Every structure is written in structure tokens, then in C-alpha cells.
PDB file of N, CA and C in Angstrom:
ATOM      1  N   MET A  28       8.286 -84.027-129.132  1.00 44.00           N
ATOM      2  CA  MET A  28       7.913 -83.304-127.935  1.00 44.00           C
ATOM      3  C   MET A  28       6.517 -83.744-127.487  1.00 44.00           C
ATOM      4  N   LYS A  29       6.356 -83.957-126.209  1.00 48.00           N
ATOM      5  CA  LYS A  29       5.087 -84.407-125.657  1.00 48.00           C
ATOM      6  C   LYS A  29       4.111 -83.250-125.536  1.00 48.00           C
ATOM      7  N   LYS A  30       2.832 -83.565-125.626  1.00 47.00           N
ATOM      8  CA  LYS A  30       1.804 -82.550-125.408  1.00 47.00           C
ATOM      9  C   LYS A  30       1.728 -82.228-123.926  1.00 47.00           C
ATOM     10  N   THR A  31       1.384 -80.985-123.605  1.00 43.00           N
ATOM     11  CA  THR A  31       1.268 -80.597-122.200  1.00 43.00           C
ATOM     12  C   THR A  31      -0.096 -80.001-121.895  1.00 43.00           C
ATOM     13  N   GLU A  32      -1.098 -80.273-122.738  1.00 44.00           N
ATOM     14  CA  GLU A  32      -2.396 -79.669-122.493  1.00 44.00           C
ATOM     15  C   GLU A  32      -3.126 -80.304-121.305  1.00 44.00           C
ATOM     16  N   TYR A  33      -2.508 -81.288-120.673  1.00 43.00           N
ATOM     17  CA  TYR A  33      -3.119 -81.931-119.519  1.00 43.00           C
ATOM     18  C   TYR A  33      -3.217 -80.982-118.325  1.00 43.00           C
ATOM     19  N   CYS A  34      -2.395 -79.967-118.297  1.00 44.00           N
ATOM     20  CA  CYS A  34      -2.310 -79.082-117.142  1.00 44.00           C
ATOM     21  C   CYS A  34      -2.661 -77.651-117.521  1.00 44.00           C
ATOM     22  N   LYS A  35      -3.140 -76.940-116.572  1.00 51.00           N
ATOM     23  CA  LYS A  35      -3.465 -75.533-116.759  1.00 51.00           C
ATOM     24  C   LYS A  35      -2.379 -74.693-116.102  1.00 51.00           C
ATOM     25  N   THR A  36      -1.856 -73.733-116.830  1.00 52.00           N
ATOM     26  CA  THR A  36      -0.811 -72.869-116.298  1.00 52.00           C
ATOM     27  C   THR A  36      -1.388 -71.941-115.247  1.00 52.00           C
ATOM     28  N   ARG A  37      -0.642 -71.787-114.178  1.00 48.00           N
ATOM     29  CA  ARG A  37      -1.069 -70.909-113.096  1.00 48.00           C
ATOM     30  C   ARG A  37      -0.017 -69.817-112.960  1.00 48.00           C
ATOM     31  N   THR A  38      -0.300 -68.666-113.503  1.00 52.00           N
ATOM     32  CA  THR A  38       0.637 -67.554-113.362  1.00 52.00           C
ATOM     33  C   THR A  38       0.027 -66.531-112.416  1.00 52.00           C
ATOM     34  N   GLY A  39       0.842 -66.049-111.506  1.00 51.00           N
ATOM     35  CA  GLY A  39       0.388 -65.033-110.581  1.00 51.00           C
ATOM     36  C   GLY A  39      -0.424 -65.563-109.416  1.00 51.00           C
ATOM     37  N   CYS A  40      -0.586 -66.864-109.319  1.00 50.00           N
ATOM     38  CA  CYS A  40      -1.279 -67.440-108.161  1.00 50.00           C
ATOM     39  C   CYS A  40      -0.642 -68.769-107.818  1.00 50.00           C
ATOM     40  N   GLU A  41      -0.793 -69.177-106.609  1.00 58.00           N
ATOM     41  CA  GLU A  41      -0.151 -70.383-106.111  1.00 58.00           C
ATOM     42  C   GLU A  41      -1.046 -71.593-106.335  1.00 58.00           C
ATOM     43  N   GLY A  42      -0.480 -72.670-106.862  1.00 61.00           N
ATOM     44  CA  GLY A  42      -1.222 -73.908-107.065  1.00 61.00           C
ATOM     45  C   GLY A  42      -1.399 -74.645-105.754  1.00 61.00           C
ATOM     46  N   LEU A  43      -2.200 -75.666-105.809  1.00 67.00           N
ATOM     47  CA  LEU A  43      -2.422 -76.480-104.618  1.00 67.00           C
ATOM     48  C   LEU A  43      -1.188 -77.305-104.307  1.00 67.00           C
ATOM     49  N   PRO A  44      -0.832 -77.411-103.037  1.00 80.00           N
ATOM     50  CA  PRO A  44       0.321 -78.236-102.662  1.00 80.00           C
ATOM     51  C   PRO A  44       0.047 -79.705-103.005  1.00 80.00           C
ATOM     52  N   ASN A  45       1.099 -80.425-103.328  1.00 92.00           N
ATOM     53  CA  ASN A  45       0.954 -81.848-103.613  1.00 92.00           C
ATOM     54  C   ASN A  45       2.199 -82.576-103.137  1.00 92.00           C
ATOM     55  N   ASN A  46       2.130 -83.893-103.182  1.00 94.00           N
ATOM     56  CA  ASN A  46       3.221 -84.738-102.700  1.00 94.00           C
ATOM     57  C   ASN A  46       4.004 -85.383-103.838  1.00 94.00           C
ATOM     58  N   LEU A  47       3.884 -84.856-105.034  1.00 96.00           N
ATOM     59  CA  LEU A  47       4.511 -85.489-106.183  1.00 96.00           C
ATOM     60  C   LEU A  47       6.029 -85.556-106.048  1.00 96.00           C
ATOM     61  N   ARG A  48       6.658 -84.456-105.706  1.00 95.00           N
ATOM     62  CA  ARG A  48       8.128 -84.466-105.579  1.00 95.00           C
ATOM     63  C   ARG A  48       8.572 -85.476-104.532  1.00 95.00           C
ATOM     64  N   LEU A  49       7.882 -85.536-103.401  1.00 95.00           N
ATOM     65  CA  LEU A  49       8.226 -86.482-102.347  1.00 95.00           C
ATOM     66  C   LEU A  49       8.185 -87.917-102.876  1.00 95.00           C
ATOM     67  N   TYR A  50       7.110 -88.279-103.558  1.00 96.00           N
ATOM     68  CA  TYR A  50       6.989 -89.640-104.095  1.00 96.00           C
ATOM     69  C   TYR A  50       8.025 -89.910-105.178  1.00 96.00           C
ATOM     70  N   ARG A  51       8.289 -88.939-106.007  1.00 96.00           N
ATOM     71  CA  ARG A  51       9.269 -89.132-107.078  1.00 96.00           C
ATOM     72  C   ARG A  51      10.659 -89.332-106.489  1.00 96.00           C
ATOM     73  N   LEU A  52      11.033 -88.539-105.497  1.00 96.00           N
ATOM     74  CA  LEU A  52      12.348 -88.680-104.881  1.00 96.00           C
ATOM     75  C   LEU A  52      12.466 -89.987-104.101  1.00 96.00           C
ATOM     76  N   GLN A  53      11.381 -90.392-103.436  1.00 96.00           N
ATOM     77  CA  GLN A  53      11.406 -91.666-102.713  1.00 96.00           C
ATOM     78  C   GLN A  53      11.575 -92.840-103.673  1.00 96.00           C
ATOM     79  N   ALA A  54      10.999 -92.720-104.859  1.00 96.00           N
ATOM     80  CA  ALA A  54      11.126 -93.765-105.873  1.00 96.00           C
ATOM     81  C   ALA A  54      12.457 -93.675-106.607  1.00 96.00           C
ATOM     82  N   ASN A  55      13.225 -92.616-106.336  1.00 97.00           N
ATOM     83  CA  ASN A  55      14.535 -92.403-106.934  1.00 97.00           C
ATOM     84  C   ASN A  55      14.468 -92.384-108.463  1.00 97.00           C
ATOM     85  N   ILE A  56      13.499 -91.622-108.996  1.00 97.00           N
ATOM     86  CA  ILE A  56      13.396 -91.487-110.445  1.00 97.00           C
ATOM     87  C   ILE A  56      13.464 -90.006-110.818  1.00 97.00           C
ATOM     88  N   SER A  57      13.894 -89.756-112.012  1.00 97.00           N
ATOM     89  CA  SER A  57      14.012 -88.381-112.498  1.00 97.00           C
ATOM     90  C   SER A  57      12.669 -87.883-113.029  1.00 97.00           C
ATOM     91  N   GLN A  58      12.585 -86.583-113.202  1.00 97.00           N
ATOM     92  CA  GLN A  58      11.391 -86.012-113.822  1.00 97.00           C
ATOM     93  C   GLN A  58      11.227 -86.557-115.232  1.00 97.00           C
ATOM     94  N   ASP A  59      12.337 -86.762-115.935  1.00 97.00           N
ATOM     95  CA  ASP A  59      12.289 -87.309-117.299  1.00 97.00           C
ATOM     96  C   ASP A  59      11.638 -88.686-117.328  1.00 97.00           C
ATOM     97  N   LYS A  60      12.066 -89.562-116.424  1.00 97.00           N
ATOM     98  CA  LYS A  60      11.524 -90.931-116.414  1.00 97.00           C
ATOM     99  C   LYS A  60      10.047 -90.946-116.035  1.00 97.00           C
ATOM    100  N   LEU A  61       9.671 -90.126-115.062  1.00 97.00           N
ATOM    101  CA  LEU A  61       8.261 -90.057-114.684  1.00 97.00           C
ATOM    102  C   LEU A  61       7.434 -89.493-115.836  1.00 97.00           C
ATOM    103  N   ALA A  62       7.931 -88.452-116.467  1.00 97.00           N
ATOM    104  CA  ALA A  62       7.208 -87.847-117.591  1.00 97.00           C
ATOM    105  C   ALA A  62       6.993 -88.861-118.709  1.00 97.00           C
ATOM    106  N   GLU A  63       8.011 -89.633-119.018  1.00 97.00           N
ATOM    107  CA  GLU A  63       7.883 -90.649-120.059  1.00 97.00           C
ATOM    108  C   GLU A  63       6.843 -91.697-119.664  1.00 97.00           C
ATOM    109  N   ALA A  64       6.843 -92.093-118.394  1.00 97.00           N
ATOM    110  CA  ALA A  64       5.916 -93.118-117.920  1.00 97.00           C
ATOM    111  C   ALA A  64       4.457 -92.659-117.945  1.00 97.00           C
ATOM    112  N   VAL A  65       4.222 -91.372-117.716  1.00 97.00           N
ATOM    113  CA  VAL A  65       2.841 -90.872-117.669  1.00 97.00           C
ATOM    114  C   VAL A  65       2.471 -90.068-118.911  1.00 97.00           C
ATOM    115  N   ASP A  66       3.355 -90.083-119.913  1.00 95.00           N
ATOM    116  CA  ASP A  66       3.106 -89.484-121.219  1.00 95.00           C
ATOM    117  C   ASP A  66       2.890 -87.969-121.158  1.00 95.00           C
ATOM    118  N   CYS A  67       3.908 -87.291-120.659  1.00 95.00           N
ATOM    119  CA  CYS A  67       3.894 -85.822-120.689  1.00 95.00           C
ATOM    120  C   CYS A  67       5.326 -85.334-120.805  1.00 95.00           C
ATOM    121  N   HIS A  68       5.527 -84.048-120.798  1.00 95.00           N
ATOM    122  CA  HIS A  68       6.857 -83.452-120.908  1.00 95.00           C
ATOM    123  C   HIS A  68       7.460 -83.319-119.511  1.00 95.00           C
ATOM    124  N   ARG A  69       8.777 -83.391-119.433  1.00 96.00           N
ATOM    125  CA  ARG A  69       9.467 -83.262-118.146  1.00 96.00           C
ATOM    126  C   ARG A  69       9.130 -81.942-117.460  1.00 96.00           C
ATOM    127  N   ARG A  70       9.013 -80.877-118.235  1.00 96.00           N
ATOM    128  CA  ARG A  70       8.684 -79.572-117.636  1.00 96.00           C
ATOM    129  C   ARG A  70       7.326 -79.597-116.956  1.00 96.00           C
ATOM    130  N   THR A  71       6.396 -80.380-117.504  1.00 95.00           N
ATOM    131  CA  THR A  71       5.071 -80.481-116.893  1.00 95.00           C
ATOM    132  C   THR A  71       5.174 -81.055-115.488  1.00 95.00           C
ATOM    133  N   ILE A  72       6.003 -82.087-115.324  1.00 96.00           N
ATOM    134  CA  ILE A  72       6.205 -82.674-113.991  1.00 96.00           C
ATOM    135  C   ILE A  72       6.778 -81.623-113.046  1.00 96.00           C
ATOM    136  N   GLY A  73       7.773 -80.890-113.495  1.00 95.00           N
ATOM    137  CA  GLY A  73       8.354 -79.831-112.669  1.00 95.00           C
ATOM    138  C   GLY A  73       7.343 -78.762-112.303  1.00 95.00           C
ATOM    139  N   TYR A  74       6.524 -78.362-113.274  1.00 94.00           N
ATOM    140  CA  TYR A  74       5.503 -77.349-113.008  1.00 94.00           C
ATOM    141  C   TYR A  74       4.466 -77.847-112.012  1.00 94.00           C
ATOM    142  N   ILE A  75       4.081 -79.113-112.110  1.00 94.00           N
ATOM    143  CA  ILE A  75       3.128 -79.679-111.147  1.00 94.00           C
ATOM    144  C   ILE A  75       3.759 -79.695-109.764  1.00 94.00           C
ATOM    145  N   GLU A  76       5.006 -80.160-109.670  1.00 94.00           N
ATOM    146  CA  GLU A  76       5.690 -80.213-108.372  1.00 94.00           C
ATOM    147  C   GLU A  76       5.794 -78.832-107.728  1.00 94.00           C
ATOM    148  N   ASN A  77       6.015 -77.815-108.545  1.00 91.00           N
ATOM    149  CA  ASN A  77       6.178 -76.448-108.028  1.00 91.00           C
ATOM    150  C   ASN A  77       4.867 -75.693-107.864  1.00 91.00           C
ATOM    151  N   GLY A  78       3.755 -76.316-108.216  1.00 88.00           N
ATOM    152  CA  GLY A  78       2.460 -75.658-108.080  1.00 88.00           C
ATOM    153  C   GLY A  78       2.159 -74.671-109.191  1.00 88.00           C
ATOM    154  N   GLN A  79       2.904 -74.732-110.299  1.00 90.00           N
ATOM    155  CA  GLN A  79       2.664 -73.825-111.412  1.00 90.00           C
ATOM    156  C   GLN A  79       1.647 -74.378-112.408  1.00 90.00           C
ATOM    157  N   HIS A  80       1.372 -75.651-112.338  1.00 89.00           N
ATOM    158  CA  HIS A  80       0.352 -76.295-113.167  1.00 89.00           C
ATOM    159  C   HIS A  80      -0.520 -77.159-112.273  1.00 89.00           C
ATOM    160  N   ASP A  81      -1.787 -77.201-112.570  1.00 89.00           N
ATOM    161  CA  ASP A  81      -2.692 -78.148-111.924  1.00 89.00           C
ATOM    162  C   ASP A  81      -2.948 -79.265-112.930  1.00 89.00           C
ATOM    163  N   PRO A  82      -2.705 -80.515-112.553  1.00 92.00           N
ATOM    164  CA  PRO A  82      -2.905 -81.598-113.510  1.00 92.00           C
ATOM    165  C   PRO A  82      -4.390 -81.827-113.780  1.00 92.00           C
ATOM    166  N   SER A  83      -4.674 -82.326-114.968  1.00 93.00           N
ATOM    167  CA  SER A  83      -6.045 -82.733-115.261  1.00 93.00           C
ATOM    168  C   SER A  83      -6.351 -83.978-114.435  1.00 93.00           C
ATOM    169  N   VAL A  84      -7.589 -84.349-114.408  1.00 93.00           N
ATOM    170  CA  VAL A  84      -7.981 -85.566-113.681  1.00 93.00           C
ATOM    171  C   VAL A  84      -7.256 -86.772-114.265  1.00 93.00           C
ATOM    172  N   GLN A  85      -7.204 -86.852-115.600  1.00 96.00           N
ATOM    173  CA  GLN A  85      -6.542 -87.984-116.242  1.00 96.00           C
ATOM    174  C   GLN A  85      -5.061 -88.043-115.876  1.00 96.00           C
ATOM    175  N   MET A  86      -4.389 -86.901-115.883  1.00 96.00           N
ATOM    176  CA  MET A  86      -2.969 -86.873-115.532  1.00 96.00           C
ATOM    177  C   MET A  86      -2.769 -87.254-114.071  1.00 96.00           C
ATOM    178  N   ALA A  87      -3.613 -86.756-113.188  1.00 95.00           N
ATOM    179  CA  ALA A  87      -3.507 -87.094-111.767  1.00 95.00           C
ATOM    180  C   ALA A  87      -3.680 -88.593-111.562  1.00 95.00           C
ATOM    181  N   TYR A  88      -4.624 -89.204-112.268  1.00 96.00           N
ATOM    182  CA  TYR A  88      -4.825 -90.654-112.164  1.00 96.00           C
ATOM    183  C   TYR A  88      -3.618 -91.419-112.685  1.00 96.00           C
ATOM    184  N   ARG A  89      -3.032 -90.966-113.800  1.00 97.00           N
ATOM    185  CA  ARG A  89      -1.862 -91.668-114.348  1.00 97.00           C
ATOM    186  C   ARG A  89      -0.675 -91.584-113.396  1.00 97.00           C
ATOM    187  N   ILE A  90      -0.488 -90.423-112.797  1.00 97.00           N
ATOM    188  CA  ILE A  90       0.614 -90.264-111.846  1.00 97.00           C
ATOM    189  C   ILE A  90       0.392 -91.155-110.626  1.00 97.00           C
ATOM    190  N   ALA A  91      -0.805 -91.139-110.080  1.00 97.00           N
ATOM    191  CA  ALA A  91      -1.106 -91.976-108.909  1.00 97.00           C
ATOM    192  C   ALA A  91      -0.957 -93.457-109.254  1.00 97.00           C
ATOM    193  N   ALA A  92      -1.415 -93.851-110.432  1.00 97.00           N
ATOM    194  CA  ALA A  92      -1.292 -95.256-110.850  1.00 97.00           C
ATOM    195  C   ALA A  92       0.172 -95.652-110.974  1.00 97.00           C
ATOM    196  N   TYR A  93       1.003 -94.761-111.445  1.00 97.00           N
ATOM    197  CA  TYR A  93       2.432 -95.051-111.569  1.00 97.00           C
ATOM    198  C   TYR A  93       3.026 -95.400-110.207  1.00 97.00           C
ATOM    199  N   PHE A  94       2.652 -94.643-109.183  1.00 97.00           N
ATOM    200  CA  PHE A  94       3.173 -94.881-107.832  1.00 97.00           C
ATOM    201  C   PHE A  94       2.349 -95.903-107.055  1.00 97.00           C
ATOM    202  N   GLU A  95       1.276 -96.399-107.664  1.00 96.00           N
ATOM    203  CA  GLU A  95       0.388 -97.400-107.066  1.00 96.00           C
ATOM    204  C   GLU A  95      -0.192 -96.921-105.738  1.00 96.00           C
ATOM    205  N   VAL A  96      -0.667 -95.680-105.743  1.00 96.00           N
ATOM    206  CA  VAL A  96      -1.337 -95.105-104.575  1.00 96.00           C
ATOM    207  C   VAL A  96      -2.623 -94.433-105.040  1.00 96.00           C
ATOM    208  N   ALA A  97      -3.493 -94.104-104.105  1.00 95.00           N
ATOM    209  CA  ALA A  97      -4.716 -93.372-104.423  1.00 95.00           C
ATOM    210  C   ALA A  97      -4.352 -91.950-104.860  1.00 95.00           C
ATOM    211  N   THR A  98      -5.135 -91.405-105.740  1.00 93.00           N
ATOM    212  CA  THR A  98      -4.901 -90.050-106.243  1.00 93.00           C
ATOM    213  C   THR A  98      -4.809 -89.055-105.085  1.00 93.00           C
ATOM    214  N   GLU A  99      -5.646 -89.244-104.073  1.00 91.00           N
ATOM    215  CA  GLU A  99      -5.688 -88.321-102.935  1.00 91.00           C
ATOM    216  C   GLU A  99      -4.405 -88.324-102.114  1.00 91.00           C
ATOM    217  N   VAL A 100      -3.599 -89.368-102.234  1.00 93.00           N
ATOM    218  CA  VAL A 100      -2.338 -89.416-101.498  1.00 93.00           C
ATOM    219  C   VAL A 100      -1.343 -88.421-102.095  1.00 93.00           C
ATOM    220  N   ILE A 101      -1.290 -88.360-103.411  1.00 94.00           N
ATOM    221  CA  ILE A 101      -0.366 -87.440-104.065  1.00 94.00           C
ATOM    222  C   ILE A 101      -0.965 -86.040-104.182  1.00 94.00           C
ATOM    223  N   PHE A 102      -2.267 -85.997-104.429  1.00 91.00           N
ATOM    224  CA  PHE A 102      -2.968 -84.711-104.571  1.00 91.00           C
ATOM    225  C   PHE A 102      -4.073 -84.639-103.517  1.00 91.00           C
ATOM    226  N   PRO A 103      -3.705 -84.332-102.258  1.00 87.00           N
ATOM    227  CA  PRO A 103      -4.692 -84.344-101.175  1.00 87.00           C
ATOM    228  C   PRO A 103      -5.791 -83.305-101.368  1.00 87.00           C
ATOM    229  N   ASN A 104      -6.967 -83.633-100.879  1.00 77.00           N
ATOM    230  CA  ASN A 104      -8.088 -82.697-100.900  1.00 77.00           C
ATOM    231  C   ASN A 104      -7.878 -81.720 -99.757  1.00 77.00           C
ATOM    232  N   ARG A 105      -7.480 -80.513-100.072  1.00 72.00           N
ATOM    233  CA  ARG A 105      -7.178 -79.512 -99.044  1.00 72.00           C
ATOM    234  C   ARG A 105      -8.432 -78.941 -98.395  1.00 72.00           C
ATOM    235  N   ASN A 106      -9.612 -79.358 -98.857  1.00 71.00           N
ATOM    236  CA  ASN A 106     -10.850 -78.901 -98.237  1.00 71.00           C
ATOM    237  C   ASN A 106     -11.229 -79.763 -97.040  1.00 71.00           C
ATOM    238  N   LEU A 107     -10.562 -80.915 -96.905  1.00 65.00           N
ATOM    239  CA  LEU A 107     -10.836 -81.816 -95.789  1.00 65.00           C
ATOM    240  C   LEU A 107      -9.655 -81.822 -94.834  1.00 65.00           C
ATOM    241  N   PRO A 108      -9.920 -82.008 -93.527  1.00 63.00           N
ATOM    242  CA  PRO A 108      -8.798 -82.181 -92.602  1.00 63.00           C
ATOM    243  C   PRO A 108      -8.010 -83.435 -92.992  1.00 63.00           C
ATOM    244  N   LEU A 109      -6.714 -83.464 -92.676  1.00 54.00           N
ATOM    245  CA  LEU A 109      -5.851 -84.580 -93.058  1.00 54.00           C
ATOM    246  C   LEU A 109      -6.399 -85.916 -92.574  1.00 54.00           C
ATOM    247  N   GLN A 110      -6.865 -86.000 -91.343  1.00 54.00           N
ATOM    248  CA  GLN A 110      -7.370 -87.256 -90.796  1.00 54.00           C
ATOM    249  C   GLN A 110      -8.551 -87.775 -91.613  1.00 54.00           C
ATOM    250  N   GLU A 111      -9.435 -86.877 -92.027  1.00 54.00           N
ATOM    251  CA  GLU A 111     -10.590 -87.257 -92.818  1.00 54.00           C
ATOM    252  C   GLU A 111     -10.163 -87.760 -94.198  1.00 54.00           C
ATOM    253  N   THR A 112      -9.143 -87.152 -94.760  1.00 49.00           N
ATOM    254  CA  THR A 112      -8.609 -87.589 -96.064  1.00 49.00           C
ATOM    255  C   THR A 112      -8.020 -88.985 -95.935  1.00 49.00           C
ATOM    256  N   VAL A 113      -7.240 -89.227 -94.879  1.00 50.00           N
ATOM    257  CA  VAL A 113      -6.632 -90.547 -94.660  1.00 50.00           C
ATOM    258  C   VAL A 113      -7.727 -91.590 -94.442  1.00 50.00           C
ATOM    259  N   SER A 114      -8.764 -91.255 -93.687  1.00 56.00           N
ATOM    260  CA  SER A 114      -9.863 -92.193 -93.442  1.00 56.00           C
ATOM    261  C   SER A 114     -10.593 -92.548 -94.737  1.00 56.00           C
ATOM    262  N   SER A 115     -10.785 -91.592 -95.613  1.00 54.00           N
ATOM    263  CA  SER A 115     -11.500 -91.859 -96.857  1.00 54.00           C
ATOM    264  C   SER A 115     -10.671 -92.745 -97.786  1.00 54.00           C
ATOM    265  N   ILE A 116      -9.358 -92.666 -97.710  1.00 53.00           N
ATOM    266  CA  ILE A 116      -8.483 -93.514 -98.524  1.00 53.00           C
ATOM    267  C   ILE A 116      -8.544 -94.954 -98.036  1.00 53.00           C
ATOM    268  N   LYS A 117      -8.588 -95.144 -96.716  1.00 55.00           N
ATOM    269  CA  LYS A 117      -8.611 -96.487 -96.140  1.00 55.00           C
ATOM    270  C   LYS A 117      -9.936 -97.182 -96.378  1.00 55.00           C
ATOM    271  N   ALA A 118     -11.018 -96.414 -96.559  1.00 52.00           N
ATOM    272  CA  ALA A 118     -12.351 -97.006 -96.701  1.00 52.00           C
ATOM    273  C   ALA A 118     -12.507 -97.756 -98.000  1.00 52.00           C
TER     274      ALA A 118
END
């Protein structure tokens, strides 16, 4: 069984929205395959997708590296307007 200490459980509050499920479905891979690739448990991927866990910085980087995109693409900074986030990625 894989360790899941990379993420913090969020009970009773909503996690930050992310694009993980969208990227995973576009890549046509299962939660199991993604979890194996980024060294975590399948449930952790599901919890991140559903906003029940917030990934650690290391986990967020591994997930973004797997999809070969910037971390901010999968886990956008919700404190910035979308246009500003896109501009910072292009820079």
C-alpha cells in the first residue's frame, strides 16, 4: 500500500478546485495508473480530484510533471484572475 501523507484531509470544508480530473480523462488514464506514476494511492488521486485532499507541493509537482504542464495549469492560483495566471505561465 502506498503512503498518502502527501495530502491533507479536508473534512467539512471544500478544497480548492483543480483540473486534475480533466487532464487525467484527456490522457485516457485511470486513477490507478496515475497514482502508480506519481507514487501515491489511487484513493489519493480521487480525493484530490474531488477537493477532499490538498496535495503537497511535491505531489503537485509530480502530477504536473507527469502531464508535462506547469503546476499552475492543473492547480490554478485562485487568488489571481485567470488571465493573469495564464500570462504568468507563458512568461
